[in-house]
Tab-separated table of C-alpha atoms and ligand atoms in Angstrom:
chain	number	residue	atom	x	y	z
A	1	MET	CA	8.003	-10.235	-34.334
A	2	ARG	CA	6.829	-13.511	-35.774
A	3	GLN	CA	3.157	-12.632	-36.007
A	4	ALA	CA	3.915	-9.084	-36.908
A	5	GLY	CA	2.262	-8.347	-40.228
A	6	ARG	CA	-0.599	-10.735	-39.832
A	7	TYR	CA	-3.017	-8.160	-38.387
A	8	LEU	CA	-2.621	-5.869	-41.423
A	9	PRO	CA	-4.895	-6.399	-44.469
A	10	GLU	CA	-2.128	-5.162	-46.793
A	11	TYR	CA	0.226	-7.820	-45.377
A	12	LYS	CA	-2.345	-10.556	-46.016
A	13	LYS	CA	-2.679	-9.367	-49.601
A	14	THR	CA	1.071	-9.442	-50.298
A	15	ARG	CA	1.381	-12.751	-48.462
A	16	ALA	CA	-1.301	-14.272	-50.736
A	17	GLN	CA	0.474	-12.859	-53.780
A	18	ALA	CA	3.752	-14.512	-52.670
A	19	GLY	CA	2.147	-17.941	-52.282
A	20	SER	CA	4.062	-19.406	-49.356
A	21	PHE	CA	5.623	-17.751	-46.336
A	22	LEU	CA	9.126	-18.776	-47.447
A	23	ASP	CA	8.512	-17.386	-50.944
A	24	LEU	CA	7.661	-14.100	-49.259
A	25	CYS	CA	10.879	-14.202	-47.195
A	26	TYR	CA	12.974	-14.926	-50.297
A	27	SER	CA	11.390	-12.379	-52.691
A	28	PRO	CA	13.298	-9.159	-51.969
A	29	ASP	CA	10.650	-6.944	-53.614
A	30	LEU	CA	7.773	-8.441	-51.634
A	31	ALA	CA	9.757	-8.751	-48.390
A	32	ALA	CA	10.726	-5.072	-48.714
A	33	GLU	CA	7.088	-4.173	-49.373
A	34	VAL	CA	5.811	-5.882	-46.176
A	35	THR	CA	8.680	-4.387	-44.173
A	36	LEU	CA	7.604	-0.906	-45.268
A	37	GLN	CA	3.823	-1.346	-44.875
A	38	PRO	CA	3.639	-0.472	-41.142
A	39	LEU	CA	5.670	2.709	-41.787
A	40	ARG	CA	3.049	3.959	-44.225
A	41	ARG	CA	0.365	3.613	-41.573
A	42	TYR	CA	2.125	4.690	-38.392
A	43	ASP	CA	4.440	7.462	-37.221
A	44	ILE	CA	7.121	5.059	-36.022
A	45	ASP	CA	10.910	5.373	-35.830
A	46	ALA	CA	12.156	1.994	-36.983
A	47	ALA	CA	11.472	-0.906	-39.318
A	48	ILE	CA	12.408	-4.562	-38.809
A	49	ILE	CA	13.381	-6.486	-41.902
A	50	PHE	CA	10.835	-9.091	-42.940
A	51	ALA	CA	12.424	-12.544	-42.613
A	52	ASP	CA	12.395	-15.292	-39.992
A	53	ILE	CA	14.780	-16.739	-37.425
A	54	LEU	CA	14.548	-20.109	-39.227
A	55	ILE	CA	16.262	-18.718	-42.356
A	56	VAL	CA	19.646	-19.575	-40.775
A	57	PRO	CA	19.019	-23.344	-40.428
A	58	HIS	CA	17.415	-23.327	-43.878
A	59	ALA	CA	20.527	-21.684	-45.374
A	60	MET	CA	22.624	-24.293	-43.548
A	61	GLY	CA	20.840	-26.991	-45.537
A	62	ASN	CA	18.294	-28.060	-42.928
A	63	GLY	CA	14.879	-28.863	-44.444
A	64	LEU	CA	12.184	-26.299	-43.539
A	65	SER	CA	8.592	-25.691	-44.530
A	66	PHE	CA	5.745	-23.676	-43.084
A	67	VAL	CA	2.558	-25.683	-42.842
A	68	GLU	CA	-0.629	-23.624	-43.096
A	69	GLY	CA	-2.321	-23.381	-39.700
A	70	GLU	CA	0.513	-25.248	-37.972
A	71	GLY	CA	3.713	-23.191	-38.307
A	72	PRO	CA	7.266	-24.286	-39.066
A	73	VAL	CA	8.232	-27.918	-39.667
A	74	LEU	CA	11.960	-28.726	-39.767
A	75	GLU	CA	14.145	-31.698	-40.508
A	76	THR	CA	15.381	-32.819	-37.058
A	77	VAL	CA	18.966	-32.769	-35.809
A	78	ARG	CA	19.544	-35.280	-33.006
A	79	SER	CA	23.018	-36.761	-33.456
A	80	THR	CA	26.540	-36.137	-34.732
A	81	SER	CA	25.676	-37.827	-38.021
A	82	ASP	CA	22.738	-35.411	-38.527
A	83	LEU	CA	25.221	-32.530	-38.242
A	84	ALA	CA	27.193	-33.861	-41.199
A	85	ARG	CA	24.586	-32.589	-43.650
A	86	LEU	CA	24.811	-29.004	-42.420
A	87	ARG	CA	26.805	-26.356	-44.282
A	88	THR	CA	27.701	-22.859	-43.077
A	89	GLY	CA	25.096	-21.128	-45.217
A	90	PHE	CA	27.717	-18.584	-46.347
A	91	GLU	CA	26.952	-17.496	-49.922
A	92	SER	CA	23.611	-19.337	-49.840
A	93	ALA	CA	20.650	-18.134	-51.905
A	94	GLN	CA	18.766	-17.664	-48.611
A	95	PHE	CA	21.319	-15.246	-47.125
A	96	SER	CA	21.638	-13.344	-50.418
A	97	SER	CA	17.856	-12.861	-50.692
A	98	VAL	CA	17.631	-11.398	-47.199
A	99	ALA	CA	20.622	-9.118	-47.873
A	100	ALA	CA	18.875	-7.968	-51.073
A	101	SER	CA	15.672	-7.200	-49.078
A	102	VAL	CA	17.711	-5.173	-46.583
A	103	SER	CA	19.389	-3.043	-49.243
A	104	LYS	CA	16.076	-2.514	-51.020
A	105	VAL	CA	14.380	-1.337	-47.816
A	106	ARG	CA	17.335	0.880	-46.901
A	107	SER	CA	17.232	2.562	-50.301
A	108	GLU	CA	13.501	3.302	-49.942
A	109	LEU	CA	13.550	4.300	-46.286
A	110	ASN	CA	14.053	7.821	-45.022
A	111	ARG	CA	17.520	8.116	-43.395
A	112	SER	CA	15.885	9.156	-40.091
A	113	ILE	CA	14.182	5.756	-39.758
A	114	SER	CA	16.321	2.950	-38.327
A	115	LEU	CA	16.358	-0.436	-39.983
A	116	ILE	CA	16.692	-3.456	-37.690
A	117	GLY	CA	18.190	-6.709	-38.947
A	118	PHE	CA	17.904	-9.868	-36.846
A	119	CYS	CA	18.598	-13.530	-36.244
A	120	GLY	CA	17.507	-16.111	-33.694
A	121	ALA	CA	19.817	-16.979	-30.814
A	122	PRO	CA	21.490	-20.401	-30.988
A	123	TRP	CA	19.465	-21.925	-28.130
A	124	THR	CA	16.114	-20.996	-29.697
A	125	VAL	CA	17.125	-21.982	-33.232
A	126	ALA	CA	18.751	-25.232	-32.018
A	127	SER	CA	15.579	-26.132	-30.140
A	128	TYR	CA	13.517	-25.790	-33.346
A	129	MET	CA	16.064	-28.001	-35.145
A	130	ILE	CA	16.068	-30.615	-32.380
A	131	GLU	CA	12.287	-30.746	-31.995
A	132	GLY	CA	11.363	-30.264	-35.660
A	133	ARG	CA	8.554	-27.845	-34.713
A	134	GLY	CA	7.784	-24.907	-32.492
A	135	SER	CA	5.498	-26.277	-29.834
A	136	GLU	CA	7.940	-28.440	-27.843
A	137	ARG	CA	11.265	-27.953	-26.100
A	138	GLU	CA	11.386	-30.935	-23.744
A	139	TYR	CA	13.813	-33.027	-25.737
A	140	ALA	CA	16.028	-29.991	-26.401
A	141	ARG	CA	16.261	-29.274	-22.689
A	142	HIS	CA	16.899	-32.963	-21.995
A	143	VAL	CA	19.921	-32.997	-24.329
A	144	ALA	CA	21.112	-29.722	-22.811
A	145	TYR	CA	21.094	-31.284	-19.317
A	146	GLN	CA	22.915	-34.288	-20.767
A	147	ARG	CA	25.534	-31.921	-22.248
A	148	GLU	CA	25.457	-33.944	-25.479
A	149	PRO	CA	28.649	-33.117	-27.461
A	150	TRP	CA	26.675	-32.791	-30.710
A	151	LEU	CA	24.526	-30.047	-29.135
A	152	PHE	CA	27.629	-27.949	-28.430
A	153	ASP	CA	28.750	-28.600	-32.006
A	154	LEU	CA	25.328	-27.506	-33.342
A	155	ILE	CA	25.393	-24.344	-31.215
A	156	ASP	CA	28.930	-23.498	-32.394
A	157	ARG	CA	27.848	-23.907	-36.014
A	158	LEU	CA	24.849	-21.641	-35.408
A	159	VAL	CA	27.167	-19.045	-33.848
A	160	VAL	CA	29.406	-19.033	-36.945
A	161	SER	CA	26.492	-18.835	-39.410
A	162	SER	CA	24.643	-16.195	-37.376
A	163	ILE	CA	27.725	-13.934	-37.261
A	164	GLU	CA	27.971	-14.069	-41.043
A	165	TYR	CA	24.223	-13.561	-41.489
A	166	LEU	CA	24.103	-10.516	-39.191
A	167	CYS	CA	27.208	-9.005	-40.807
A	168	LEU	CA	25.625	-9.428	-44.248
A	169	GLN	CA	22.538	-7.565	-43.064
A	170	ILE	CA	24.683	-4.761	-41.608
A	171	GLU	CA	26.722	-4.531	-44.801
A	172	ALA	CA	23.458	-4.334	-46.789
A	173	GLY	CA	22.244	-1.382	-44.673
A	174	ALA	CA	20.840	-2.537	-41.315
A	175	ASP	CA	21.519	0.127	-38.640
A	176	THR	CA	21.247	-2.274	-35.739
A	177	VAL	CA	20.704	-5.995	-35.283
A	178	GLN	CA	18.584	-7.858	-32.777
A	179	ILE	CA	19.134	-11.399	-31.503
A	180	PHE	CA	15.909	-13.166	-30.474
A	181	ASP	CA	16.201	-15.870	-27.827
A	182	SER	CA	12.486	-16.583	-27.621
A	183	TRP	CA	12.822	-19.676	-25.431
A	184	ALA	CA	15.528	-18.366	-23.054
A	185	GLY	CA	12.958	-18.189	-20.244
A	186	GLU	CA	12.600	-21.977	-20.256
A	187	LEU	CA	16.249	-22.481	-19.327
A	188	THR	CA	16.890	-23.053	-15.627
A	189	ASP	CA	19.728	-21.137	-13.983
A	190	GLU	CA	21.915	-24.203	-14.438
A	191	LEU	CA	21.583	-23.998	-18.228
A	192	PHE	CA	21.063	-20.274	-18.770
A	193	GLY	CA	24.709	-19.155	-18.791
A	194	GLU	CA	25.901	-21.952	-21.047
A	195	PHE	CA	23.091	-22.039	-23.583
A	196	CYS	CA	21.647	-18.504	-23.643
A	197	VAL	CA	24.397	-16.082	-22.571
A	198	GLU	CA	27.536	-17.778	-23.905
A	199	PRO	CA	26.510	-18.341	-27.556
A	200	ILE	CA	25.050	-14.831	-27.764
A	201	ARG	CA	28.280	-13.402	-26.333
A	202	LYS	CA	30.223	-15.212	-29.069
A	203	ILE	CA	27.930	-13.903	-31.803
A	204	ILE	CA	28.316	-10.339	-30.526
A	205	LEU	CA	32.089	-10.723	-30.345
A	206	GLY	CA	32.150	-11.936	-33.960
A	207	VAL	CA	29.875	-9.170	-35.254
A	208	LYS	CA	31.725	-6.443	-33.314
A	209	ALA	CA	35.048	-7.638	-34.767
A	210	ARG	CA	33.732	-6.570	-38.184
A	211	HIS	CA	31.317	-3.800	-37.157
A	212	PRO	CA	32.392	-2.381	-33.787
A	213	ASP	CA	29.994	0.570	-33.847
A	214	VAL	CA	26.760	-1.190	-34.686
A	215	PRO	CA	24.538	-1.413	-31.595
A	216	ILE	CA	23.154	-4.849	-30.804
A	217	ILE	CA	19.846	-5.634	-29.090
A	218	VAL	CA	19.367	-8.949	-27.292
A	219	PHE	CA	15.875	-10.177	-26.524
A	220	ALA	CA	16.229	-13.130	-24.144
A	221	LYS	CA	12.488	-13.536	-23.718
A	222	GLY	CA	11.496	-14.576	-20.225
A	223	ALA	CA	14.973	-13.938	-18.775
A	224	ASN	CA	13.251	-11.728	-16.177
A	225	TYR	CA	15.616	-11.387	-13.161
A	226	ARG	CA	18.453	-12.601	-15.461
A	227	HIS	CA	18.260	-9.683	-17.930
A	228	GLY	CA	21.001	-7.966	-15.892
A	229	ALA	CA	23.324	-10.911	-16.564
A	230	VAL	CA	22.404	-10.849	-20.254
A	231	TYR	CA	23.321	-7.175	-20.379
A	232	SER	CA	26.584	-7.383	-18.484
A	233	GLU	CA	27.837	-10.663	-19.928
A	234	THR	CA	26.942	-10.608	-23.635
A	235	GLY	CA	28.299	-7.188	-24.612
A	236	CYS	CA	24.969	-6.004	-26.065
A	237	GLN	CA	23.875	-2.351	-25.999
A	238	ALA	CA	20.142	-2.887	-25.515
A	239	LEU	CA	17.817	-5.448	-23.960
A	240	GLY	CA	14.481	-6.529	-25.335
A	241	VAL	CA	12.140	-7.311	-22.442
A	242	GLU	CA	8.945	-9.289	-22.129
A	243	ALA	CA	5.751	-7.870	-20.643
A	244	GLU	CA	6.146	-9.847	-17.404
A	245	CYS	CA	9.418	-8.132	-16.445
A	246	SER	CA	9.201	-5.017	-14.279
A	247	LEU	CA	10.801	-1.937	-15.850
A	248	ASP	CA	11.262	-0.404	-12.385
A	249	TYR	CA	13.233	-3.482	-11.352
A	250	LEU	CA	15.344	-3.345	-14.514
A	251	ARG	CA	16.142	0.310	-13.982
A	252	SER	CA	17.290	-0.467	-10.472
A	253	ILE	CA	19.821	-3.081	-11.613
A	254	LEU	CA	21.058	-1.838	-15.003
A	255	PRO	CA	23.897	0.666	-15.344
A	256	ARG	CA	23.077	4.135	-16.661
A	257	GLY	CA	23.112	4.196	-20.439
A	258	ALA	CA	21.712	0.668	-20.795
A	259	VAL	CA	18.856	0.728	-23.278
A	260	VAL	CA	15.671	-1.279	-22.821
A	261	GLN	CA	13.201	-2.171	-25.572
A	262	GLY	CA	9.656	-3.455	-25.280
A	263	ASN	CA	7.438	-4.409	-22.365
A	264	LEU	CA	3.892	-3.588	-23.541
A	265	ASP	CA	1.752	-6.738	-23.335
A	266	PRO	CA	0.429	-7.482	-26.876
A	267	LEU	CA	-2.791	-8.743	-25.288
A	268	LEU	CA	-3.529	-5.205	-24.089
A	269	LEU	CA	-3.934	-4.153	-27.711
A	270	LEU	CA	-7.234	-6.036	-27.718
A	271	CYS	CA	-8.505	-3.641	-24.998
A	272	SER	CA	-10.075	-0.176	-25.214
A	273	ASP	CA	-8.230	3.017	-26.245
A	274	GLU	CA	-8.362	4.239	-22.622
A	275	ILE	CA	-6.774	1.115	-21.162
A	276	VAL	CA	-4.098	1.080	-23.861
A	277	SER	CA	-3.221	4.775	-23.427
A	278	ARG	CA	-3.021	4.398	-19.655
A	279	GLN	CA	-0.656	1.434	-19.884
A	280	VAL	CA	1.536	3.152	-22.490
A	281	ALA	CA	1.831	6.229	-20.247
A	282	LYS	CA	2.804	3.992	-17.328
A	283	ILE	CA	5.611	2.364	-19.313
A	284	VAL	CA	6.919	5.679	-20.615
A	285	LYS	CA	6.887	7.037	-17.048
A	286	SER	CA	8.932	4.175	-15.623
A	287	ALA	CA	11.487	4.166	-18.467
A	288	PRO	CA	13.402	7.320	-19.383
A	289	MET	CA	12.805	8.008	-23.070
A	290	GLU	CA	16.486	8.450	-23.897
A	291	SER	CA	17.119	4.863	-22.875
A	292	HIS	CA	13.897	3.134	-23.896
A	293	ILE	CA	12.808	1.918	-27.319
A	294	PHE	CA	9.042	1.719	-27.050
A	295	ASN	CA	7.832	-1.658	-28.283
A	296	LEU	CA	5.673	-4.609	-27.378
A	297	GLY	CA	6.830	-7.425	-25.113
A	298	HIS	CA	6.122	-9.948	-27.883
A	299	GLY	CA	4.411	-10.303	-31.279
A	300	ILE	CA	1.110	-8.652	-32.139
A	301	ARG	CA	-1.896	-10.991	-32.007
A	302	PRO	CA	-3.342	-11.568	-35.492
A	303	GLN	CA	-6.804	-10.381	-34.329
A	304	THR	CA	-5.479	-6.932	-33.293
A	305	LYS	CA	-7.296	-4.010	-34.943
A	306	PRO	CA	-4.789	-1.889	-36.901
A	307	GLU	CA	-6.277	1.384	-35.498
A	308	ILE	CA	-5.196	0.582	-31.926
A	309	LEU	CA	-1.550	0.990	-32.984
A	310	THR	CA	-2.314	4.605	-33.926
A	311	THR	CA	-3.543	5.041	-30.346
A	312	VAL	CA	-0.298	3.519	-29.017
A	313	VAL	CA	1.930	5.758	-31.122
A	314	LYS	CA	-0.054	8.880	-30.164
A	315	ALA	CA	0.110	7.942	-26.476
A	316	VAL	CA	3.884	7.431	-26.667
A	317	ARG	CA	4.413	10.793	-28.403
A	318	HIS	CA	2.073	12.532	-25.948
A	319	ALA	CA	3.764	11.000	-22.884
A	320	ASP	CA	7.158	11.895	-24.322
A	321	ASN	CA	6.171	15.545	-24.753
A	322	GLY	CA	4.364	15.718	-21.433
B	401	1CP	O1	2.197	-15.074	-42.607
B	401	1CP	C1	2.306	-15.990	-41.774
B	401	1CP	O2	1.395	-16.735	-41.435
B	401	1CP	C2	3.651	-16.223	-41.131
B	401	1CP	C3	3.774	-15.647	-39.756
B	401	1CP	C4	5.215	-15.209	-39.545
B	401	1CP	C5	5.746	-13.919	-39.710
B	401	1CP	C6	4.999	-12.690	-40.096
B	401	1CP	C7	6.301	-16.075	-39.234
B	401	1CP	C8	6.246	-17.539	-39.071
B	401	1CP	N1	7.456	-15.320	-39.197
B	401	1CP	C9	7.173	-14.009	-39.474
B	401	1CP	C10	8.155	-12.896	-39.593
B	401	1CP	C11	9.111	-12.720	-38.475
B	401	1CP	N2	9.528	-13.667	-37.579
B	401	1CP	C12	9.827	-11.536	-38.189
B	401	1CP	C13	9.874	-10.355	-39.146
B	401	1CP	C14	9.512	-9.068	-38.705
B	401	1CP	C15	8.052	-8.886	-38.505
B	401	1CP	O3	7.247	-9.367	-39.298
B	401	1CP	O4	7.772	-8.159	-37.549
B	401	1CP	C16	10.572	-11.751	-37.036
B	401	1CP	C17	11.435	-10.770	-36.252
B	401	1CP	C18	10.393	-13.105	-36.669
B	401	1CP	C19	11.105	-13.753	-35.547
B	401	1CP	C20	10.712	-15.100	-35.102
B	401	1CP	N3	10.228	-16.167	-35.821
B	401	1CP	C21	10.880	-15.527	-33.772
B	401	1CP	C22	11.526	-14.681	-32.663
B	401	1CP	C23	10.601	-13.669	-32.105
B	401	1CP	C24	9.380	-14.242	-31.430
B	401	1CP	O5	8.294	-13.956	-31.926
B	401	1CP	O6	9.547	-14.935	-30.424
B	401	1CP	C25	10.405	-16.866	-33.684
B	401	1CP	C26	10.366	-17.744	-32.447
B	401	1CP	C27	10.011	-17.261	-34.997
B	401	1CP	C28	9.528	-18.617	-35.417
B	401	1CP	C29	8.239	-18.560	-36.164
B	401	1CP	N4	8.098	-18.027	-37.412
B	401	1CP	C30	6.762	-18.049	-37.776
B	401	1CP	C31	6.022	-18.634	-36.718
B	401	1CP	C32	4.531	-18.857	-36.746
B	401	1CP	C33	6.954	-18.937	-35.703
B	401	1CP	C34	6.660	-19.516	-34.355
B	401	1CP	C35	6.301	-20.932	-34.416
B	401	1CP	C36	6.170	-21.594	-33.073
B	401	1CP	O7	7.133	-21.637	-32.317
B	401	1CP	O8	5.088	-22.114	-32.793
């Protein structure tokens, strides 16, 4: 996820070589390199393309920079007139660079390893555009409660651009795509259907119209008791789940065949090998392997020691065989 590579020394080296974070995202050779780095270290089954959810607003013409030590800073969208400057992003240099990274990774990756493409969900991406940075969502939620017409317009535009962006990644070689709604958990039940579920459902409909067989993962982080609604109402094939959500609960409400991804608390990776192995075994026990993609419940902390991931992978393989 967003912090992913930052715990790896080889990532830091390539990142320094690229200069800025966006230069890294838009250099297909370097983006492919950092995508492949974890696969050289660990016996894992999938890679996620190196990019960011904020590539879509950037391709749409919205100003974006990453400030060292602070994170993303965006031009704000807060009215109908602000929307006028946005394009679709189709045929943008940003979309083409990511598509080029995907095809480069696919050509270097063993066929048995899945490649995951991704985008942010409209609610999460819109909230970055409304707030101009990552730390706040109060104003975004305020305009959602107000049902401001320009917010619906912004979300519709993000749906259209995200469909195109995901299709481009699939056409370049992504085996599956994941939609990250990182701030879904902050939506009350009143807003959840309209702003989390509905735009994601539209994206999936649009992608499936062009690529009906590509499985789609939705990670509505913090959806908790609402993951069942995300599964049944969006048309996705798999659910990403945060660490706080109980896998036993999910199994009790999801239909057979529903796939779940995630759940290990990234904070646990700062603990001892014994604690980590025990927790991994617990997750594998409560989720049948044929319907669980082992993963963390959110991004790896930058201070994580790379060796602990070897422990995780071994514990997953051991639990799977046992
Ligand atoms: O090198 C650096 O310092 C940049 C850190 C970084 C990285 C490695 C950012 C900035 N983005 C990424 C890559 C990234 N982002 C991936 C690629 C795959 C991977 O490396 O594993 C993915 C899937 C994301 C997705 C992403 N970006 C999300 C959704 C998932 C999640 O973590 O919730 C979000 C919310 C972002 C926004 C973002 N990008 C970067 C930062 C620091 C942030 C969060 C800022 C904030 O809200 O405070």
